[in-house]
mmCIF file with all atom_site columns, C-alpha atoms in Angstrom:
data_model
loop_
_atom_site.group_PDB
_atom_site.id
_atom_site.type_symbol
_atom_site.label_atom_id
_atom_site.label_alt_id
_atom_site.label_comp_id
_atom_site.label_asym_id
_atom_site.label_entity_id
_atom_site.label_seq_id
_atom_site.pdbx_PDB_ins_code
_atom_site.Cartn_x
_atom_site.Cartn_y
_atom_site.Cartn_z
_atom_site.occupancy
_atom_site.B_iso_or_equiv
_atom_site.pdbx_formal_charge
_atom_site.auth_seq_id
_atom_site.auth_comp_id
_atom_site.auth_asym_id
_atom_site.auth_atom_id
_atom_site.pdbx_PDB_model_num
ATOM 1  C CA . ILE A 1 1  ? 0.000   0.000   0.000  1.00 0.00 ? 1  ILE A CA 1
ATOM 2  C CA . TYR A 1 2  ? 1.419   3.355   -0.981 1.00 0.00 ? 2  TYR A CA 1
ATOM 3  C CA . ILE A 1 3  ? 0.261   6.547   0.716  1.00 0.00 ? 3  ILE A CA 1
ATOM 4  C CA . GLU A 1 4  ? 1.449   9.854   -0.713 1.00 0.00 ? 4  GLU A CA 1
ATOM 5  C CA . LEU A 1 5  ? 2.490   12.224  2.044  1.00 0.00 ? 5  LEU A CA 1
ATOM 6  C CA . PRO A 1 6  ? 2.203   15.979  1.674  1.00 0.00 ? 6  PRO A CA 1
ATOM 7  C CA . SER A 1 7  ? 5.482   17.818  1.125  1.00 0.00 ? 7  SER A CA 1
ATOM 8  C CA . SER A 1 8  ? 4.874   19.704  4.379  1.00 0.00 ? 8  SER A CA 1
ATOM 9  C CA . THR A 1 9  ? 5.007   16.452  6.382  1.00 0.00 ? 9  THR A CA 1
ATOM 10 C CA . PRO A 1 10 ? 7.328   16.853  9.364  1.00 0.00 ? 10 PRO A CA 1
ATOM 11 C CA . ASP A 1 11 ? 10.237  14.478  9.883  1.00 0.00 ? 11 ASP A CA 1
ATOM 12 C CA . LEU A 1 12 ? 9.005   11.162  11.158 1.00 0.00 ? 12 LEU A CA 1
ATOM 13 C CA . THR A 1 13 ? 11.347  9.691   13.747 1.00 0.00 ? 13 THR A CA 1
ATOM 14 C CA . ILE A 1 14 ? 15.008  8.877   13.898 1.00 0.00 ? 14 ILE A CA 1
ATOM 15 C CA . ALA A 1 15 ? 14.069  5.491   12.422 1.00 0.00 ? 15 ALA A CA 1
ATOM 16 C CA . ASN A 1 16 ? 12.133  7.309   9.633  1.00 0.00 ? 16 ASN A CA 1
ATOM 17 C CA . GLN A 1 17 ? 8.868   5.630   10.477 1.00 0.00 ? 17 GLN A CA 1
ATOM 18 C CA . ALA A 1 18 ? 5.789   6.348   12.513 1.00 0.00 ? 18 ALA A CA 1
ATOM 19 C CA . GLU A 1 19 ? 2.599   4.529   13.475 1.00 0.00 ? 19 GLU A CA 1
ATOM 20 C CA . VAL A 1 20 ? -0.970  5.733   13.227 1.00 0.00 ? 20 VAL A CA 1
ATOM 21 C CA . VAL A 1 21 ? -3.418  3.544   15.144 1.00 0.00 ? 21 VAL A CA 1
ATOM 22 C CA . LEU A 1 22 ? -7.055  3.622   14.051 1.00 0.00 ? 22 LEU A CA 1
ATOM 23 C CA . GLN A 1 23 ? -10.261 2.214   15.484 1.00 0.00 ? 23 GLN A CA 1
ATOM 24 C CA . LEU A 1 24 ? -12.990 1.525   12.935 1.00 0.00 ? 24 LEU A CA 1
ATOM 25 C CA . ASN A 1 25 ? -15.962 -0.645  12.100 1.00 0.00 ? 25 ASN A CA 1
ATOM 26 C CA . VAL A 1 26 ? -16.049 -2.841  9.008  1.00 0.00 ? 26 VAL A CA 1
ATOM 27 C CA . ASP A 1 27 ? -19.636 -2.793  7.757  1.00 0.00 ? 27 ASP A CA 1
ATOM 28 C CA . PRO A 1 28 ? -21.411 -5.778  6.144  1.00 0.00 ? 28 PRO A CA 1
ATOM 29 C CA . SER A 1 29 ? -20.274 -4.654  2.688  1.00 0.00 ? 29 SER A CA 1
ATOM 30 C CA . GLY A 1 30 ? -16.615 -4.559  3.807  1.00 0.00 ? 30 GLY A CA 1
ATOM 31 C CA . LYS A 1 31 ? -16.309 -0.770  3.925  1.00 0.00 ? 31 LYS A CA 1
ATOM 32 C CA . PRO A 1 32 ? -14.568 0.955   6.843  1.00 0.00 ? 32 PRO A CA 1
ATOM 33 C CA . LYS A 1 33 ? -16.913 3.198   8.853  1.00 0.00 ? 33 LYS A CA 1
ATOM 34 C CA . ASP A 1 34 ? -16.657 5.356   11.989 1.00 0.00 ? 34 ASP A CA 1
ATOM 35 C CA . ILE A 1 35 ? -12.880 5.712   11.653 1.00 0.00 ? 35 ILE A CA 1
ATOM 36 C CA . ALA A 1 36 ? -11.158 7.336   14.627 1.00 0.00 ? 36 ALA A CA 1
ATOM 37 C CA . VAL A 1 37 ? -7.485  8.016   15.311 1.00 0.00 ? 37 VAL A CA 1
ATOM 38 C CA . VAL A 1 38 ? -6.468  6.280   18.546 1.00 0.00 ? 38 VAL A CA 1
ATOM 39 C CA . LYS A 1 39 ? -2.752  7.117   18.315 1.00 0.00 ? 39 LYS A CA 1
ATOM 40 C CA . SER A 1 40 ? -1.551  9.970   16.152 1.00 0.00 ? 40 SER A CA 1
ATOM 41 C CA . ALA A 1 41 ? 1.961   10.121  14.725 1.00 0.00 ? 41 ALA A CA 1
ATOM 42 C CA . ALA A 1 42 ? 1.510   13.733  13.600 1.00 0.00 ? 42 ALA A CA 1
ATOM 43 C CA . VAL A 1 43 ? -1.482  15.687  12.356 1.00 0.00 ? 43 VAL A CA 1
ATOM 44 C CA . ALA A 1 44 ? 0.146   15.950  8.921  1.00 0.00 ? 44 ALA A CA 1
ATOM 45 C CA . LEU A 1 45 ? 0.329   12.130  8.730  1.00 0.00 ? 45 LEU A CA 1
ATOM 46 C CA . ASP A 1 46 ? -3.147  11.389  10.055 1.00 0.00 ? 46 ASP A CA 1
ATOM 47 C CA . GLU A 1 47 ? -5.166  12.818  7.155  1.00 0.00 ? 47 GLU A CA 1
ATOM 48 C CA . PRO A 1 48 ? -3.347  10.953  4.335  1.00 0.00 ? 48 PRO A CA 1
ATOM 49 C CA . VAL A 1 49 ? -3.638  7.732   6.352  1.00 0.00 ? 49 VAL A CA 1
ATOM 50 C CA . LEU A 1 50 ? -7.358  8.319   6.967  1.00 0.00 ? 50 LEU A CA 1
ATOM 51 C CA . ALA A 1 51 ? -7.929  9.085   3.280  1.00 0.00 ? 51 ALA A CA 1
ATOM 52 C CA . ALA A 1 52 ? -6.198  5.853   2.262  1.00 0.00 ? 52 ALA A CA 1
ATOM 53 C CA . VAL A 1 53 ? -8.034  3.696   4.821  1.00 0.00 ? 53 VAL A CA 1
ATOM 54 C CA . ARG A 1 54 ? -11.397 5.105   3.686  1.00 0.00 ? 54 ARG A CA 1
ATOM 55 C CA . GLN A 1 55 ? -10.657 3.446   0.318  1.00 0.00 ? 55 GLN A CA 1
ATOM 56 C CA . PHE A 1 56 ? -9.812  0.041   1.808  1.00 0.00 ? 56 PHE A CA 1
ATOM 57 C CA . ARG A 1 57 ? -12.204 -2.875  1.362  1.00 0.00 ? 57 ARG A CA 1
ATOM 58 C CA . PHE A 1 58 ? -12.217 -5.736  3.848  1.00 0.00 ? 58 PHE A CA 1
ATOM 59 C CA . GLU A 1 59 ? -13.700 -9.207  3.876  1.00 0.00 ? 59 GLU A CA 1
ATOM 60 C CA . PRO A 1 60 ? -16.725 -8.706  6.163  1.00 0.00 ? 60 PRO A CA 1
ATOM 61 C CA . ALA A 1 61 ? -17.192 -10.791 9.279  1.00 0.00 ? 61 ALA A CA 1
ATOM 62 C CA . THR A 1 62 ? -20.023 -13.318 9.343  1.00 0.00 ? 62 THR A CA 1
ATOM 63 C CA . LEU A 1 63 ? -22.165 -14.769 12.069 1.00 0.00 ? 63 LEU A CA 1
ATOM 64 C CA . ASP A 1 64 ? -24.632 -17.568 11.289 1.00 0.00 ? 64 ASP A CA 1
ATOM 65 C CA . ASN A 1 65 ? -23.865 -17.053 7.582  1.00 0.00 ? 65 ASN A CA 1
ATOM 66 C CA . GLN A 1 66 ? -24.919 -13.381 7.797  1.00 0.00 ? 66 GLN A CA 1
ATOM 67 C CA . ARG A 1 67 ? -22.517 -10.516 7.192  1.00 0.00 ? 67 ARG A CA 1
ATOM 68 C CA . ILE A 1 68 ? -22.146 -8.312  10.256 1.00 0.00 ? 68 ILE A CA 1
ATOM 69 C CA . THR A 1 69 ? -20.422 -5.105  11.321 1.00 0.00 ? 69 THR A CA 1
ATOM 70 C CA . MET A 1 70 ? -17.179 -5.820  13.151 1.00 0.00 ? 70 MET A CA 1
ATOM 71 C CA . PRO A 1 71 ? -14.905 -3.475  15.129 1.00 0.00 ? 71 PRO A CA 1
ATOM 72 C CA . LEU A 1 72 ? -11.249 -3.403  14.142 1.00 0.00 ? 72 LEU A CA 1
ATOM 73 C CA . THR A 1 73 ? -8.086  -1.783  15.468 1.00 0.00 ? 73 THR A CA 1
ATOM 74 C CA . LEU A 1 74 ? -5.697  -1.078  12.596 1.00 0.00 ? 74 LEU A CA 1
ATOM 75 C CA . THR A 1 75 ? -2.058  0.005   12.912 1.00 0.00 ? 75 THR A CA 1
ATOM 76 C CA . VAL A 1 76 ? -0.633  1.742   9.848  1.00 0.00 ? 76 VAL A CA 1
ATOM 77 C CA . VAL A 1 77 ? 3.147   2.087   9.699  1.00 0.00 ? 77 VAL A CA 1
ATOM 78 C CA . VAL A 1 78 ? 4.279   5.092   7.662  1.00 0.00 ? 78 VAL A CA 1
ATOM 79 C CA . GLN A 1 79 ? 7.853   4.991   6.365  1.00 0.00 ? 79 GLN A CA 1
ATOM 80 C CA . ARG A 1 80 ? 10.065  7.293   4.367  1.00 0.00 ? 80 ARG A CA 1
#
């Protein structure tokens, strides 16, 4: 997965990487909904990560052969 970072993005860390942790729900169609940042790396990193995750599609969870909404914690590692 490639996420384009804005040119104004601050330096990440000495290791040139940062983590953004998100909490979201995967709806019955596999789309991420109700996305919230649990751990921010930097405000300038959060928005590109959120924009990318909004485009993700997941395999929905099932219960008794019915698709259901499922909560998910997702860690996105951003590297330079």
